CSV table of C-alpha atoms in Angstrom, one decimal:
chain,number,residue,atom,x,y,z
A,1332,UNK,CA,0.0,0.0,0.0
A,1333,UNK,CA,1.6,3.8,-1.0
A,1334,UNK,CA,-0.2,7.2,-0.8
A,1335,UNK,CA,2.5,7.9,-3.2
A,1336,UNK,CA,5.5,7.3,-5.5
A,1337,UNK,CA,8.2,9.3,-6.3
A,1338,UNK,CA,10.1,8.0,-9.8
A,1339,UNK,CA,12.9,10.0,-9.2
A,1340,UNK,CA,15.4,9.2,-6.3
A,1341,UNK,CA,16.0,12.3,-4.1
A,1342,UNK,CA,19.6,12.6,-3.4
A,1343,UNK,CA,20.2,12.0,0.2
A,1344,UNK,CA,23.0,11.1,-0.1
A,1345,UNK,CA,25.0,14.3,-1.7
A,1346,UNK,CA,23.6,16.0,1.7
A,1347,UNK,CA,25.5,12.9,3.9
A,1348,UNK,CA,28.0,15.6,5.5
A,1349,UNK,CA,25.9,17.9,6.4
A,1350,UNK,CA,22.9,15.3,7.8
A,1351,UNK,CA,25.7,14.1,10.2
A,1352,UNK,CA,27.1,17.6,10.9
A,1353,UNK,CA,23.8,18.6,12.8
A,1354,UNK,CA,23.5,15.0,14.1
A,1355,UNK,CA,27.0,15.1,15.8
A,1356,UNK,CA,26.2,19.0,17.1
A,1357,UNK,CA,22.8,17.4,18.8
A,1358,UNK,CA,24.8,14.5,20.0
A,1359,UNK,CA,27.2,16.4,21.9
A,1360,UNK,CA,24.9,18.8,23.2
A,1361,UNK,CA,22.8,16.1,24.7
A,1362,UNK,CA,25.5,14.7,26.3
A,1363,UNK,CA,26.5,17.8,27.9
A,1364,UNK,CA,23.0,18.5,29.3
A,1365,UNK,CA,23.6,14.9,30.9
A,1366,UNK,CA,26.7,15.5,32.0
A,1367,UNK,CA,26.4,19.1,34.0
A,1368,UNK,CA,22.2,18.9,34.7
A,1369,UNK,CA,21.9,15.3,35.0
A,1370,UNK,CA,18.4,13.7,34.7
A,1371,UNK,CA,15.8,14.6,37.7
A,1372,UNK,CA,15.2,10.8,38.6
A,1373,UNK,CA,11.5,9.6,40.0
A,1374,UNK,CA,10.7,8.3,42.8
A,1375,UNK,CA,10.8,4.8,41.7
A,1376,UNK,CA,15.1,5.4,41.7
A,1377,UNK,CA,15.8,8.1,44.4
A,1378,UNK,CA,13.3,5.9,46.7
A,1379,UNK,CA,9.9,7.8,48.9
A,1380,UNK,CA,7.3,6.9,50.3
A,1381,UNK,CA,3.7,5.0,48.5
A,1382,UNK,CA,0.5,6.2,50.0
A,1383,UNK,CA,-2.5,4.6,48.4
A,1384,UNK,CA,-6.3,6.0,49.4
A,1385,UNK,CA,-9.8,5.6,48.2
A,1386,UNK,CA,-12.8,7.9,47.8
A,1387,UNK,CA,-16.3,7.4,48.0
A,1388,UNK,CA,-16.6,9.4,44.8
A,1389,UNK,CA,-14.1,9.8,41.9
A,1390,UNK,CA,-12.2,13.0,43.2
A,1391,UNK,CA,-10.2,15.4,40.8
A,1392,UNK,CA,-6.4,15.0,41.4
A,1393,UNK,CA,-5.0,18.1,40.1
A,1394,UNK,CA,-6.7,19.7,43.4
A,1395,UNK,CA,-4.6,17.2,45.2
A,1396,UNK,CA,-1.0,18.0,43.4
A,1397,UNK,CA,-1.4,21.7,44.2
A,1398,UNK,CA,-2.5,21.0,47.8
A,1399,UNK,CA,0.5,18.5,48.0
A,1400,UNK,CA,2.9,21.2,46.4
A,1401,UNK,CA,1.8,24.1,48.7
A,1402,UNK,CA,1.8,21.9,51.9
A,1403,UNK,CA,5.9,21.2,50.7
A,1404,UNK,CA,5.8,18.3,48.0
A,1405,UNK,CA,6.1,20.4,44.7
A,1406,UNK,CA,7.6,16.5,43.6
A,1407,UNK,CA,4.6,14.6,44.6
A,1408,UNK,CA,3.1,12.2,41.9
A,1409,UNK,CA,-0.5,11.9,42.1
A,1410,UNK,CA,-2.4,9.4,39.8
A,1411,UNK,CA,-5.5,7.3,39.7
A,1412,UNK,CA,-4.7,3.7,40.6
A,1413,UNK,CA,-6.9,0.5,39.9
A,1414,UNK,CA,-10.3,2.8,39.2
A,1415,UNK,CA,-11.0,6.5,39.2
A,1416,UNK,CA,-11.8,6.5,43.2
A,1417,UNK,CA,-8.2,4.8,43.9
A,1418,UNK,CA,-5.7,7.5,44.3
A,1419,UNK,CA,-1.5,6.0,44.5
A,1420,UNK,CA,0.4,9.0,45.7
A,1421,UNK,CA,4.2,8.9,45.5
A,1422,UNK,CA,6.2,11.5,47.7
A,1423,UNK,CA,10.2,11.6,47.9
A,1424,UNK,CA,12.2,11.3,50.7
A,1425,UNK,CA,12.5,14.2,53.1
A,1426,UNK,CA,15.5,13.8,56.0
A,1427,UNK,CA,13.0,15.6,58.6
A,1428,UNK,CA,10.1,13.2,58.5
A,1429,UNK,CA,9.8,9.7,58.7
A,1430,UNK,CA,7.4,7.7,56.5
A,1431,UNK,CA,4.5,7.7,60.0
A,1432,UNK,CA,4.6,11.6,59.9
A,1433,UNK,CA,5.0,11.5,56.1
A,1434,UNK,CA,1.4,9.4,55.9
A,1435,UNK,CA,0.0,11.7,58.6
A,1436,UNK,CA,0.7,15.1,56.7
A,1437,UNK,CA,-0.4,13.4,53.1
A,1438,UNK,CA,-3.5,12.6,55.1
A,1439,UNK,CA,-4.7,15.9,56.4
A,1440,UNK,CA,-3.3,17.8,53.5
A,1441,UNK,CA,-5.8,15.4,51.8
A,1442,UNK,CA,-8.7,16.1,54.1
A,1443,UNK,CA,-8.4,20.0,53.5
A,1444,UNK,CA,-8.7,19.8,49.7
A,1445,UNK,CA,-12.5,17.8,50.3
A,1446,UNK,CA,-14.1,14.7,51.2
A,1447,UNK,CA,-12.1,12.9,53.6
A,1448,UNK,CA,-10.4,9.5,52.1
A,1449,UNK,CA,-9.7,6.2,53.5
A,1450,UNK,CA,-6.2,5.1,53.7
A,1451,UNK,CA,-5.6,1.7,51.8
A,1452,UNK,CA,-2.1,1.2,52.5
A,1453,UNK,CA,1.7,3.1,53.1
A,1454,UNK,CA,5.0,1.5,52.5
A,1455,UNK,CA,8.5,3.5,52.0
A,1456,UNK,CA,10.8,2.5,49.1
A,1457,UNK,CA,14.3,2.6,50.4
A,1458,UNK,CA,17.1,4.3,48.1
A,1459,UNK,CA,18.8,0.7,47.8
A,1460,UNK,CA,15.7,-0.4,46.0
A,1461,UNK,CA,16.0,2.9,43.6
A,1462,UNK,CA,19.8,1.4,42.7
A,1463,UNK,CA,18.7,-1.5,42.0
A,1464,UNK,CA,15.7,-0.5,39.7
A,1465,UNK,CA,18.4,1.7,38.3
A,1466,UNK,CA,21.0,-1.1,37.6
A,1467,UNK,CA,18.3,-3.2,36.2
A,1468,UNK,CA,17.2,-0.6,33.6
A,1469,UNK,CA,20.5,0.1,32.6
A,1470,UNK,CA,21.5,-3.5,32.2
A,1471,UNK,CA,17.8,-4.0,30.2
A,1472,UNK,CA,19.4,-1.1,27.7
A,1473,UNK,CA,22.4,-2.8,27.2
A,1474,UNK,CA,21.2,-6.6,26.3
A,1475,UNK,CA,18.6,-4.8,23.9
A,1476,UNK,CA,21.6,-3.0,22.5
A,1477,UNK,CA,23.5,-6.5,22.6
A,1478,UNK,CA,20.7,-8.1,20.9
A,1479,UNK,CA,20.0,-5.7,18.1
A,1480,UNK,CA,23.7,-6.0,17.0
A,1481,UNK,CA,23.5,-9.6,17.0
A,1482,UNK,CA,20.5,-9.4,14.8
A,1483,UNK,CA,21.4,-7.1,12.2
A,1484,UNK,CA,24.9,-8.6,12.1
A,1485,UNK,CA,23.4,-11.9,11.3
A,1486,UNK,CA,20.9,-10.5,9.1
A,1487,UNK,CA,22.9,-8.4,6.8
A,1488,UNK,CA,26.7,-7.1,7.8
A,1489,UNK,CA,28.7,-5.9,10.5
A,1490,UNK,CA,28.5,-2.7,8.7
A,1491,UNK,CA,24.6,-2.4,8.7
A,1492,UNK,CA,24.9,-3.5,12.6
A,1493,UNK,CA,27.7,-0.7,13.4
A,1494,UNK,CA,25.9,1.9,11.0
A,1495,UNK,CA,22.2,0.7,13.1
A,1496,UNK,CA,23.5,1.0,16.2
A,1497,UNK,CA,25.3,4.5,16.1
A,1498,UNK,CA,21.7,5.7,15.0
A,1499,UNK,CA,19.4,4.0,17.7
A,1500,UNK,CA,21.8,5.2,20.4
A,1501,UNK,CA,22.2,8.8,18.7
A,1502,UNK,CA,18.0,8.1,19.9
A,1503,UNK,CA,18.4,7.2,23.4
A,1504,UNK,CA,20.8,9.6,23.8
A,1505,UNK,CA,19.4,12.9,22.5
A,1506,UNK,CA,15.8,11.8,24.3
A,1507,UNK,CA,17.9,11.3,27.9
A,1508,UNK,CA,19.5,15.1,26.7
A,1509,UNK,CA,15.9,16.5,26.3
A,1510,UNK,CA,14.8,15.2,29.9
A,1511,UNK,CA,18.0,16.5,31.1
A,1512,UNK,CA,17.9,19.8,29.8
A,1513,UNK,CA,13.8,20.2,30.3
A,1514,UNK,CA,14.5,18.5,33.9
A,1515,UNK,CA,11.3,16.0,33.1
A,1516,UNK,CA,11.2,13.5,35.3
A,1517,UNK,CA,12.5,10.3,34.7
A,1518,UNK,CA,10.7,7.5,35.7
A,1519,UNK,CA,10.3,3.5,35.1
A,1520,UNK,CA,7.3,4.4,32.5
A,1521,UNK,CA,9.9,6.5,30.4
A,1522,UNK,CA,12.7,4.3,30.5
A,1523,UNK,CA,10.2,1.6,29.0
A,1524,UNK,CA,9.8,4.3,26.3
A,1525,UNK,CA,13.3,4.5,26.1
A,1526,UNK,CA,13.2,0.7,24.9
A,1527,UNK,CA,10.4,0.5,22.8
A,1528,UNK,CA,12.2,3.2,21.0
A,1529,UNK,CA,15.4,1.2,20.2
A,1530,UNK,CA,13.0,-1.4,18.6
A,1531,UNK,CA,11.0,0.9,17.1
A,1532,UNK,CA,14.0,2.7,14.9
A,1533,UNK,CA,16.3,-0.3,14.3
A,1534,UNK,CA,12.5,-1.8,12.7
A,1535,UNK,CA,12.9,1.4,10.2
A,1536,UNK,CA,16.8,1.2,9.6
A,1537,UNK,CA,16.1,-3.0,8.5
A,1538,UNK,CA,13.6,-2.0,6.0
A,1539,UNK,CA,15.9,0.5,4.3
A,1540,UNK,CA,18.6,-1.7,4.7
A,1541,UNK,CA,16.6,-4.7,2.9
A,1542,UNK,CA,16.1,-2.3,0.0
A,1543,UNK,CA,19.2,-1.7,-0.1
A,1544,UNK,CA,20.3,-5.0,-0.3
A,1545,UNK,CA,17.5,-5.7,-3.2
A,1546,UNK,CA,18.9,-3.2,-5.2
A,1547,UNK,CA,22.2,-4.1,-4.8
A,1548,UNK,CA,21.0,-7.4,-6.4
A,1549,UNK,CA,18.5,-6.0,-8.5
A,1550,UNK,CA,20.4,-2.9,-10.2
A,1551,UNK,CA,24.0,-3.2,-11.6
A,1552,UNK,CA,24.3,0.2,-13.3
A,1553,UNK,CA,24.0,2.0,-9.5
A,1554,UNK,CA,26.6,3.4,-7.4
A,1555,UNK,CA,26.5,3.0,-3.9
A,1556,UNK,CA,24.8,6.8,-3.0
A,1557,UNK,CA,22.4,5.9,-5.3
A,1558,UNK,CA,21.4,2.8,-4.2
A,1559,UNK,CA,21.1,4.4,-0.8
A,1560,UNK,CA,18.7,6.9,-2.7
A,1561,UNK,CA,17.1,4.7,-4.2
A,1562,UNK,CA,16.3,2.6,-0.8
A,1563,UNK,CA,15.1,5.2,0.8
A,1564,UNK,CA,13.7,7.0,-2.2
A,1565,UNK,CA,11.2,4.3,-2.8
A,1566,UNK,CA,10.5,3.8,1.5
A,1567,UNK,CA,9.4,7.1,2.1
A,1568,UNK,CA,5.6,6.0,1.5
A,1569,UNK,CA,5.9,3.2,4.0
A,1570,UNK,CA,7.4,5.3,6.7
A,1571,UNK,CA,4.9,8.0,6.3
A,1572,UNK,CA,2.0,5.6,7.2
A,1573,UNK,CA,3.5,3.6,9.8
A,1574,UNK,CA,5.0,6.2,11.3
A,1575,UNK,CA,2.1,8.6,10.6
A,1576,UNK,CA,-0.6,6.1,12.5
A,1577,UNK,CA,1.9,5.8,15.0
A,1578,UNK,CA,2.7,9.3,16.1
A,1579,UNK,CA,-0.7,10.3,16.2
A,1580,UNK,CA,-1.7,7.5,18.5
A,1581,UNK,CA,1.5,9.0,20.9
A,1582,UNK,CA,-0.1,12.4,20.1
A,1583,UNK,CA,-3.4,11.0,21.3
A,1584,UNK,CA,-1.8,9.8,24.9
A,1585,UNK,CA,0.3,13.1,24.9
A,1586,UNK,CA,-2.6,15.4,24.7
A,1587,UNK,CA,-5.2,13.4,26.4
A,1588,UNK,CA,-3.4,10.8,29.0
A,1589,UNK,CA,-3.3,12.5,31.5
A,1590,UNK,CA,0.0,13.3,33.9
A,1591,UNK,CA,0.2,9.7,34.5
A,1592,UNK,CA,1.5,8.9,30.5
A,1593,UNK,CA,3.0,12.7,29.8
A,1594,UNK,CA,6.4,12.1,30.1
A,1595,UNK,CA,5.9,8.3,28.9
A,1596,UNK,CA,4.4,10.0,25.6
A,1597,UNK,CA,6.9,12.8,25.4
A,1598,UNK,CA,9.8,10.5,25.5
A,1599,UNK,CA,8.4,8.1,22.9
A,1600,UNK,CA,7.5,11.4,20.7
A,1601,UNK,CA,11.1,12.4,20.5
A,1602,UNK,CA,12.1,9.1,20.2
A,1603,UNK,CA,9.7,8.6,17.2
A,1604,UNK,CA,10.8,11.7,15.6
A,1605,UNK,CA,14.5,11.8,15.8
A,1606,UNK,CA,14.4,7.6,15.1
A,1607,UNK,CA,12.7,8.7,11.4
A,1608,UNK,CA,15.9,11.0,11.2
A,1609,UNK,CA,18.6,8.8,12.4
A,1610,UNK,CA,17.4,5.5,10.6
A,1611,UNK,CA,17.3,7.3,7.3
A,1612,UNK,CA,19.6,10.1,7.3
A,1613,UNK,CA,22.7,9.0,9.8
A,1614,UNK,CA,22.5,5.2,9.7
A,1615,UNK,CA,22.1,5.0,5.6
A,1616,UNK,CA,25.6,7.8,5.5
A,1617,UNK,CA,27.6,5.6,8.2
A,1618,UNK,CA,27.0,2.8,5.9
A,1619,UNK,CA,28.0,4.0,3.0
A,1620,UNK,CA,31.4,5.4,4.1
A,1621,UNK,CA,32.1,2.3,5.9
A,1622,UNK,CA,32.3,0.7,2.5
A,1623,UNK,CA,29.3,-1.5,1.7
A,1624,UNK,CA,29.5,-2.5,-2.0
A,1625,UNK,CA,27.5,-4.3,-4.0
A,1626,UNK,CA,30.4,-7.4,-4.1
A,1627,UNK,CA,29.4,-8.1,-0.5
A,1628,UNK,CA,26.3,-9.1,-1.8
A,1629,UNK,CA,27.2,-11.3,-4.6
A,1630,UNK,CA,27.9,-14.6,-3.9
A,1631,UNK,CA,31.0,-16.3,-6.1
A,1632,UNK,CA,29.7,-19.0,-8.5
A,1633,UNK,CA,31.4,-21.9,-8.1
A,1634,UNK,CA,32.7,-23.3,-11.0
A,1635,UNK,CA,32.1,-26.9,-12.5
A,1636,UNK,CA,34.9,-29.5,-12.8
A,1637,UNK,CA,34.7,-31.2,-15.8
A,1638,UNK,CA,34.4,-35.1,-15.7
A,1639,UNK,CA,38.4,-37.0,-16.6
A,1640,UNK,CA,37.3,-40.3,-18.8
């Protein structure tokens, strides 16, 4: 299925340098937002305190965040939990209150905003626990890393897995610069964004790199910057409509989802975005000046010995 076909192959390729230019620039500036802001980690890492309560009735939580900020918990994550009348309240730690006192204040700070709720349960999530979480999301990132290079490597070439790789973490890297410089926080729900997006662009840098492999077969009168044209040339139909029906269902969850899937949304709309870029406009370069050729492709015909009578 295409909404459209170009018949001539735009040349991507002659603008390789300067694609790359503005990807390194991004690069480097989201690693220095990482490195002198740092990313403003959730609860679920720096560790807090859980207070879950019910309601009779469904109440409106953005009452209770600006109760919980003016009473001294501008952090506080409020969000509906289990059904509308559940509320799951997250608050970080404090040095001058214990999680008793903690439960107490949340309480009465709850009680001035309206009806009075009924507490389900508390329990305090220790910083060790935000380490481990921590440890565990990083070592996640890396096997899906692992994984993807294994992949494309046995797929196609270790040049298509170097060239995919350098693009998908050009994506996790300038989304984790965005949250650093923005100071969004970072939570389990965005680092699960973080990994869907991996998948999500090294799904887009295998289909131009199948093309591209096609043609190499297919066409013998191409260079290699126009094969890569061509590859992408004739994709740009597909990745409009998946990644058109995509972006507007993140759109949909970004606009309408409430606090609870912002960030999760924001992080998988950047992600979505740049991974369009990088797949197409770093990945297809990298390739291309680490020397793929159509001979790679080719295999050698074996020639037939002729019988001795």
């Amino acid at each position: 299925m295409e909404f459209f076909r170009i018949k001539k192959d735009i040349p991507f390729m002659r603008h390789a340098l300067v694609f790359n230019i503005i990807s390194l620039i991004t690069f480097v500036l989201a690693v220095f937002f990482l490195a002198t802001r740092g990313l403003h980690l959730s609860v679920e890492f720096t560790g807090g305190t859980l207070v879950e309560v019910t309601y009779t009735e469904a109440p409106q939580l953005e009452p209770i965040r600006s109760a919980l900020a003016t009473s001294g918990y501008p952090d506080a994550q409020v969000q509906n939990f289990g059904s509308a009348r559940d509320v799951l309240i997250r608050l970080p730690n404090r040095d001058d209150l214990d999680t008793a006192k903690m439960s107490e204040r949340t309480m009465a700070t709850l009680q001035s905003v309206g009806a009075t709720p009924e507490l389900r349960r508390v329990e305090f999530v220790g910083p060790q626990v935000g380490k481990e979480l921590a440890s565990d999301g990083a070592m996640a990132l890396l096997l899906v890393i692992f994984g993807i290079v294994v992949y494309l490597a046995v797929r196609f070439e270790w040049r298509f897995a170097v060239s995919a790789i350098i693009a998908n973490l050009h994506d996790v890297v300038i989304i984790l610069g965005f949250f650093a410089f923005f100071q969004w926080e970072f939570s389990l729900p965005v680092l699960a964004a973080v990994l869907a997006v991996l998948g999500y662009s090294v799904n887009e840098s295998v289909v131009v790199f199948d093309r591209v492999r096609e043609t190499f077969k297919k066409k013998r009168g191409l260079t290699t910057p126009e094969v890569l044209d061509h590859a992408i040339t004739s994709t740009i139909s597909r990745t409009v409509i998946t990644h058109g029906s995509t972006q507007m269902m993140v759109l949909a969850m970004l606009l309408f989802g409430g606090e609870t899937l912002h960030y999760f949304a924001m992080a998988l709309t950047i992600g979505i975005l740049f991974g369009i870029y990088s797949s197409v406009l770093v990945a297809s370069p990298l390739v291309m000046w680490l020397g793929v050729s159509r001979e790679q492709f080719m295999k050698p015909k074996k020639e037939k010995e002729e019988a001795v009578v």
